[in-house]
Amino acid sequence: MANKLTPPGTIINIGTHCLHMISGGTESSLPTIVFEHGAGGSALMWSLVYPEIAKLTRVVVYDRAGYGWSEAGPVPRTNEKCVEELHELLMQARIDGPIILVGHSYGGINARLYANRYPNQVRGMVLVDATHEDELTDRFPREHHKGQEMGAKMMRVFAFLSKIGILRVLAACKMVPGFSKAIGGCPPEVQKMLWKKSFQTSALTATGSEFSHLPLGYELVRKAPDLGEIPLTVIAAGIVDQFAPGTTKEVQGKIKQALRDAASDTSKLSKNGKLVVAENSSHNVQLEQPDIVINAIKEMVTANTF
């Protein structure tokens, strides 16, 4: 039944496979806002943000390969491959810039790599609790590394459970722990689609591959030059509540501080960078405090001459 849901956007062939894209908004001379979702997410995770931005300028929200209504793409699923597929998608949709990239979590690495690969196209960037390239280094406690590894293993387990049908049954009964709370702010019709599409085998397989090859993306952003004067807003979650079992309160505090410091460092990649803390949000700021993301994008668009 999940595959029979009507996609809210259009399906675009990028050569190796087809991607699902939602595009619309007000025609203007302002940049197009391109949204990049996190690993395990989809275009639907931006449902509380992009309709407001569409009142101001054109928006593009899409599902990476395997997610939502997009077909599974070539493996392995690396950040570099995601960047090239997004570029091809935009070319096929005749969107050649300028653009402002909005990247959440894993999508933040993609946004930074895209800006490095196509600097003449990118006019600004908003990173929403973005993954940092040092998260598997000694900068973070070992317990944080364990949490990252556990997340990747969980995705592989979820993919297996999806293949044999168990996860689809749990999702149909809305029995996946924590998911109802995570998407609770979305409109009912969006929640329905998220329950249908988030636990399909192709999405979980893509997530597992993305996590497994993330260190390659880390190496690429380390080698990339700073962003110069490109407007950059880094939004950090104020609430950090996901830890590996057994992580002490002391180590939890160290992880929280390391994440805040990493976000601050990312904001300094641009001479026009700034850090915003979403004090009442955990990782999915775009769902928990969407106004912070909306205001950051609006401020960037209206404060700059493009």
Short mmCIF file of C-alpha atoms in Angstrom, two decimals:
data_model
loop_
_atom_site.label_atom_id
_atom_site.label_comp_id
_atom_site.label_asym_id
_atom_site.label_seq_id
_atom_site.Cartn_x
_atom_site.Cartn_y
_atom_site.Cartn_z
CA MET A 1 0.00 0.00 0.00
CA ALA A 2 2.88 2.41 0.81
CA ASN A 3 4.00 2.60 -2.78
CA LYS A 4 0.50 3.51 -3.95
CA LEU A 5 0.45 6.85 -2.15
CA THR A 6 0.33 9.67 -4.68
CA PRO A 7 3.60 11.63 -4.56
CA PRO A 8 3.06 15.29 -3.64
CA GLY A 9 5.65 16.43 -6.20
CA THR A 10 7.00 15.31 -9.56
CA ILE A 11 9.28 12.44 -10.58
CA ILE A 12 12.39 13.46 -12.51
CA ASN A 13 14.75 11.11 -14.35
CA ILE A 14 18.39 11.96 -13.66
CA GLY A 15 19.78 9.17 -15.85
CA THR A 16 20.59 6.34 -13.45
CA HIS A 17 17.30 6.56 -11.55
CA CYS A 18 14.37 8.86 -10.82
CA LEU A 19 14.09 11.31 -7.94
CA HIS A 20 10.99 12.84 -6.39
CA MET A 21 10.99 16.64 -6.14
CA ILE A 22 8.53 19.19 -4.78
CA SER A 23 9.04 22.58 -6.40
CA GLY A 24 6.98 25.73 -6.23
CA GLY A 25 6.62 29.06 -4.56
CA THR A 26 6.67 32.71 -5.51
CA GLU A 27 8.52 33.69 -8.66
CA SER A 28 11.08 36.32 -7.73
CA SER A 29 14.64 37.47 -8.34
CA LEU A 30 15.63 35.94 -5.01
CA PRO A 31 17.60 32.68 -4.83
CA THR A 32 15.84 29.33 -4.92
CA ILE A 33 15.88 27.63 -1.52
CA VAL A 34 16.97 23.98 -1.80
CA PHE A 35 16.29 21.69 1.17
CA GLU A 36 18.47 18.66 1.92
CA HIS A 37 17.07 16.18 4.47
CA GLY A 38 18.96 14.08 6.99
CA ALA A 39 19.75 10.37 6.85
CA GLY A 40 16.60 8.40 7.54
CA GLY A 41 14.43 11.42 6.67
CA SER A 42 12.71 12.59 3.50
CA ALA A 43 11.31 15.71 1.86
CA LEU A 44 8.33 15.40 4.21
CA MET A 45 10.52 16.32 7.18
CA TRP A 46 10.54 19.91 5.86
CA SER A 47 6.73 20.14 5.76
CA LEU A 48 6.53 22.79 8.50
CA VAL A 49 9.19 24.99 6.88
CA TYR A 50 9.10 25.06 3.09
CA PRO A 51 5.45 26.21 2.65
CA GLU A 52 6.29 29.40 4.56
CA ILE A 53 9.44 30.01 2.51
CA ALA A 54 7.46 29.38 -0.68
CA LYS A 55 5.49 32.57 0.09
CA LEU A 56 8.74 34.48 -0.40
CA THR A 57 10.60 32.72 -3.20
CA ARG A 58 10.93 29.46 -5.10
CA VAL A 59 11.62 26.28 -3.08
CA VAL A 60 12.93 22.84 -3.98
CA VAL A 61 12.42 19.92 -1.60
CA TYR A 62 13.38 16.44 -2.73
CA ASP A 63 13.86 12.83 -1.63
CA ARG A 64 17.36 11.44 -2.01
CA ALA A 65 17.66 8.07 -3.72
CA GLY A 66 15.75 5.37 -1.85
CA TYR A 67 13.74 7.76 0.29
CA GLY A 68 10.13 8.86 -0.03
CA TRP A 69 9.00 8.45 -3.63
CA SER A 70 12.51 8.38 -5.15
CA GLU A 71 13.92 5.23 -6.68
CA ALA A 72 16.89 3.47 -5.13
CA GLY A 73 20.13 4.78 -6.62
CA PRO A 74 23.56 3.31 -7.32
CA VAL A 75 25.45 2.06 -4.29
CA PRO A 76 27.38 2.83 -2.21
CA ARG A 77 25.43 5.88 -1.08
CA THR A 78 28.19 8.41 -0.44
CA ASN A 79 27.93 12.13 0.25
CA GLU A 80 29.76 12.82 -3.00
CA LYS A 81 27.27 10.74 -4.98
CA CYS A 82 24.36 12.54 -3.30
CA VAL A 83 25.85 15.91 -4.28
CA GLU A 84 26.22 14.91 -7.93
CA GLU A 85 22.66 13.56 -8.03
CA LEU A 86 21.27 16.78 -6.53
CA HIS A 87 23.17 18.82 -9.10
CA GLU A 88 21.79 16.67 -11.92
CA LEU A 89 18.28 16.97 -10.48
CA LEU A 90 18.53 20.76 -10.46
CA MET A 91 19.87 20.77 -14.01
CA GLN A 92 17.05 18.56 -15.23
CA ALA A 93 14.58 20.87 -13.46
CA ARG A 94 16.27 23.86 -15.15
CA ILE A 95 17.33 25.42 -11.86
CA ASP A 96 20.86 26.67 -12.47
CA GLY A 97 21.09 29.08 -9.56
CA PRO A 98 21.51 31.07 -7.56
CA ILE A 99 20.45 28.85 -4.66
CA ILE A 100 20.53 28.84 -0.87
CA LEU A 101 21.09 25.38 0.62
CA VAL A 102 19.32 24.29 3.80
CA GLY A 103 20.77 21.05 5.16
CA HIS A 104 19.72 19.03 8.20
CA SER A 105 22.02 16.54 9.96
CA TYR A 106 23.66 14.34 7.27
CA GLY A 107 22.32 16.81 4.72
CA GLY A 108 24.59 19.45 6.21
CA ILE A 109 27.66 17.59 4.96
CA ASN A 110 26.03 17.37 1.51
CA ALA A 111 25.32 21.11 1.54
CA ARG A 112 28.92 21.97 2.40
CA LEU A 113 30.27 19.64 -0.30
CA TYR A 114 27.83 21.08 -2.85
CA ALA A 115 28.98 24.63 -2.05
CA ASN A 116 32.57 23.53 -2.49
CA ARG A 117 31.86 21.76 -5.79
CA TYR A 118 29.60 24.46 -7.26
CA PRO A 119 30.57 27.73 -5.52
CA ASN A 120 29.21 29.94 -8.31
CA GLN A 121 25.73 28.50 -7.82
CA VAL A 122 25.45 28.78 -4.03
CA ARG A 123 24.62 32.15 -2.46
CA GLY A 124 24.02 31.10 1.13
CA MET A 125 23.64 28.18 3.51
CA VAL A 126 21.58 27.29 6.58
CA LEU A 127 22.75 24.21 8.48
CA VAL A 128 20.21 22.68 10.88
CA ASP A 129 21.87 20.66 13.66
CA ALA A 130 24.27 19.43 11.01
CA THR A 131 26.61 16.49 11.43
CA HIS A 132 30.21 17.54 12.07
CA GLU A 133 33.25 15.89 10.53
CA ASP A 134 34.96 15.42 13.92
CA GLU A 135 32.22 13.29 15.49
CA LEU A 136 34.24 10.08 15.10
CA THR A 137 37.53 11.62 16.31
CA ASP A 138 39.08 12.06 19.75
CA ARG A 139 37.38 15.43 19.96
CA PHE A 140 34.33 13.50 21.16
CA PRO A 141 34.19 10.92 23.98
CA ARG A 142 34.22 7.25 22.98
CA GLU A 143 30.63 6.94 24.17
CA HIS A 144 29.59 9.32 21.40
CA HIS A 145 31.37 7.12 18.85
CA LYS A 146 29.47 4.14 20.25
CA GLY A 147 26.19 6.01 19.86
CA GLN A 148 27.00 6.78 16.23
CA GLU A 149 27.92 3.14 15.57
CA MET A 150 24.76 1.92 17.30
CA GLY A 151 22.66 4.19 15.09
CA ALA A 152 24.22 2.72 11.95
CA LYS A 153 23.70 -0.84 13.22
CA MET A 154 20.09 -0.07 14.10
CA MET A 155 19.42 1.08 10.54
CA ARG A 156 20.78 -2.21 9.21
CA VAL A 157 18.56 -4.13 11.62
CA PHE A 158 15.56 -2.00 10.61
CA ALA A 159 16.30 -2.69 6.94
CA PHE A 160 16.28 -6.44 7.62
CA LEU A 161 13.03 -6.20 9.61
CA SER A 162 11.51 -4.23 6.75
CA LYS A 163 12.53 -6.84 4.18
CA ILE A 164 10.80 -9.61 6.12
CA GLY A 165 7.71 -7.48 6.73
CA ILE A 166 7.90 -7.03 10.50
CA LEU A 167 8.71 -3.34 10.48
CA ARG A 168 5.93 -2.58 8.01
CA VAL A 169 3.45 -4.19 10.42
CA LEU A 170 4.83 -2.16 13.34
CA ALA A 171 4.64 1.03 11.28
CA ALA A 172 1.09 0.25 10.17
CA CYS A 173 0.16 -0.09 13.86
CA LYS A 174 2.16 3.05 14.73
CA MET A 175 4.30 1.02 17.13
CA VAL A 176 7.79 2.29 16.22
CA PRO A 177 9.12 3.85 19.48
CA GLY A 178 9.53 7.60 19.47
CA PHE A 179 8.31 8.22 15.93
CA SER A 180 4.86 9.53 16.84
CA LYS A 181 6.44 12.11 19.14
CA ALA A 182 9.03 13.12 16.54
CA ILE A 183 6.44 13.93 13.85
CA GLY A 184 3.66 15.09 16.16
CA GLY A 185 3.77 18.69 14.97
CA CYS A 186 3.13 17.79 11.32
CA PRO A 187 -0.33 18.03 9.74
CA PRO A 188 -2.30 14.75 9.90
CA GLU A 189 -1.95 14.05 6.16
CA VAL A 190 1.84 14.50 6.39
CA GLN A 191 2.01 12.21 9.43
CA LYS A 192 0.15 9.56 7.45
CA MET A 193 2.64 9.77 4.59
CA LEU A 194 5.61 9.72 6.99
CA TRP A 195 4.35 6.53 8.61
CA LYS A 196 3.89 4.97 5.17
CA LYS A 197 7.18 6.01 3.61
CA SER A 198 9.75 6.22 6.41
CA PHE A 199 10.08 2.49 7.02
CA GLN A 200 10.20 1.14 3.48
CA THR A 201 13.15 -1.14 2.75
CA SER A 202 14.71 1.18 0.17
CA ALA A 203 14.82 4.08 2.65
CA LEU A 204 16.38 2.02 5.44
CA THR A 205 18.88 0.46 3.03
CA ALA A 206 19.85 3.94 1.81
CA THR A 207 20.24 5.14 5.40
CA GLY A 208 22.51 2.22 6.27
CA SER A 209 24.70 2.85 3.25
CA GLU A 210 24.87 6.60 3.92
CA PHE A 211 25.93 6.05 7.54
CA SER A 212 28.50 3.44 6.57
CA HIS A 213 30.21 5.73 4.06
CA LEU A 214 29.92 8.97 6.02
CA PRO A 215 33.66 8.95 6.97
CA LEU A 216 34.41 9.51 3.26
CA GLY A 217 32.28 12.65 3.37
CA TYR A 218 34.06 13.78 6.54
CA GLU A 219 37.40 13.57 4.75
CA LEU A 220 36.11 15.60 1.82
CA VAL A 221 34.80 18.48 3.95
CA ARG A 222 38.04 18.54 5.93
CA LYS A 223 39.94 19.12 2.70
CA ALA A 224 37.48 21.71 1.39
CA PRO A 225 38.41 25.39 1.72
CA ASP A 226 36.43 27.72 3.96
CA LEU A 227 33.29 29.33 2.59
CA GLY A 228 34.74 32.82 2.22
CA GLU A 229 32.03 35.45 2.63
CA ILE A 230 29.03 33.30 1.77
CA PRO A 231 26.19 33.94 4.28
CA LEU A 232 26.07 31.02 6.70
CA THR A 233 23.72 30.33 9.61
CA VAL A 234 24.37 27.31 11.81
CA ILE A 235 21.44 26.22 13.98
CA ALA A 236 22.36 23.98 16.90
CA ALA A 237 19.89 21.95 18.94
CA GLY A 238 19.73 23.11 22.55
CA ILE A 239 18.60 19.70 23.79
CA VAL A 240 20.90 16.69 23.39
CA ASP A 241 19.14 13.59 24.69
CA GLN A 242 20.32 10.66 22.59
CA PHE A 243 23.22 8.76 24.13
CA ALA A 244 24.62 5.25 24.07
CA PRO A 245 23.40 3.12 27.00
CA GLY A 246 25.61 3.50 30.04
CA THR A 247 26.79 7.02 29.23
CA THR A 248 27.30 8.83 32.54
CA LYS A 249 25.96 12.30 33.26
CA GLU A 250 29.51 13.63 33.24
CA VAL A 251 30.22 12.22 29.78
CA GLN A 252 26.82 13.40 28.54
CA GLY A 253 27.87 16.91 29.51
CA LYS A 254 31.14 16.53 27.62
CA ILE A 255 29.29 15.34 24.52
CA LYS A 256 26.87 18.27 24.71
CA GLN A 257 29.75 20.72 24.97
CA ALA A 258 31.65 19.06 22.12
CA LEU A 259 28.58 19.33 19.88
CA ARG A 260 28.11 23.01 20.76
CA ASP A 261 31.79 23.74 20.12
CA ALA A 262 31.66 21.90 16.78
CA ALA A 263 28.62 23.92 15.69
CA SER A 264 30.41 27.12 16.67
CA ASP A 265 33.46 26.10 14.64
CA THR A 266 31.25 25.38 11.62
CA SER A 267 29.74 28.86 11.83
CA LYS A 268 33.27 30.28 11.56
CA LEU A 269 33.80 28.64 8.15
CA SER A 270 32.40 31.86 6.67
CA LYS A 271 33.31 35.46 7.41
CA ASN A 272 29.55 36.01 7.39
CA GLY A 273 28.72 33.06 9.63
CA LYS A 274 26.58 33.01 12.76
CA LEU A 275 25.46 30.47 15.35
CA VAL A 276 21.85 30.19 16.52
CA VAL A 277 20.86 27.84 19.36
CA ALA A 278 17.38 26.31 19.32
CA GLU A 279 17.15 26.03 23.09
CA ASN A 280 13.90 24.04 23.19
CA SER A 281 14.66 21.59 20.37
CA SER A 282 16.44 18.30 20.08
CA HIS A 283 17.85 17.09 16.76
CA ASN A 284 14.83 17.76 14.50
CA VAL A 285 14.69 21.52 14.94
CA GLN A 286 12.67 21.87 11.72
CA LEU A 287 9.84 19.94 13.39
CA GLU A 288 10.19 21.11 16.99
CA GLN A 289 10.90 24.81 16.46
CA PRO A 290 10.28 25.38 12.74
CA ASP A 291 10.05 29.16 13.20
CA ILE A 292 13.76 29.27 14.00
CA VAL A 293 14.60 27.66 10.66
CA ILE A 294 12.03 29.77 8.79
CA ASN A 295 13.34 32.99 10.31
CA ALA A 296 16.96 32.08 9.58
CA ILE A 297 16.15 31.53 5.89
CA LYS A 298 14.03 34.68 5.64
CA GLU A 299 16.72 36.75 7.32
CA MET A 300 19.36 35.45 4.94
CA VAL A 301 17.23 36.11 1.88
CA THR A 302 16.08 39.60 2.84
CA ALA A 303 19.36 40.83 4.36
CA ASN A 304 21.47 40.18 1.26
CA THR A 305 21.48 41.55 -2.25
CA PHE A 306 21.78 38.77 -4.80
#
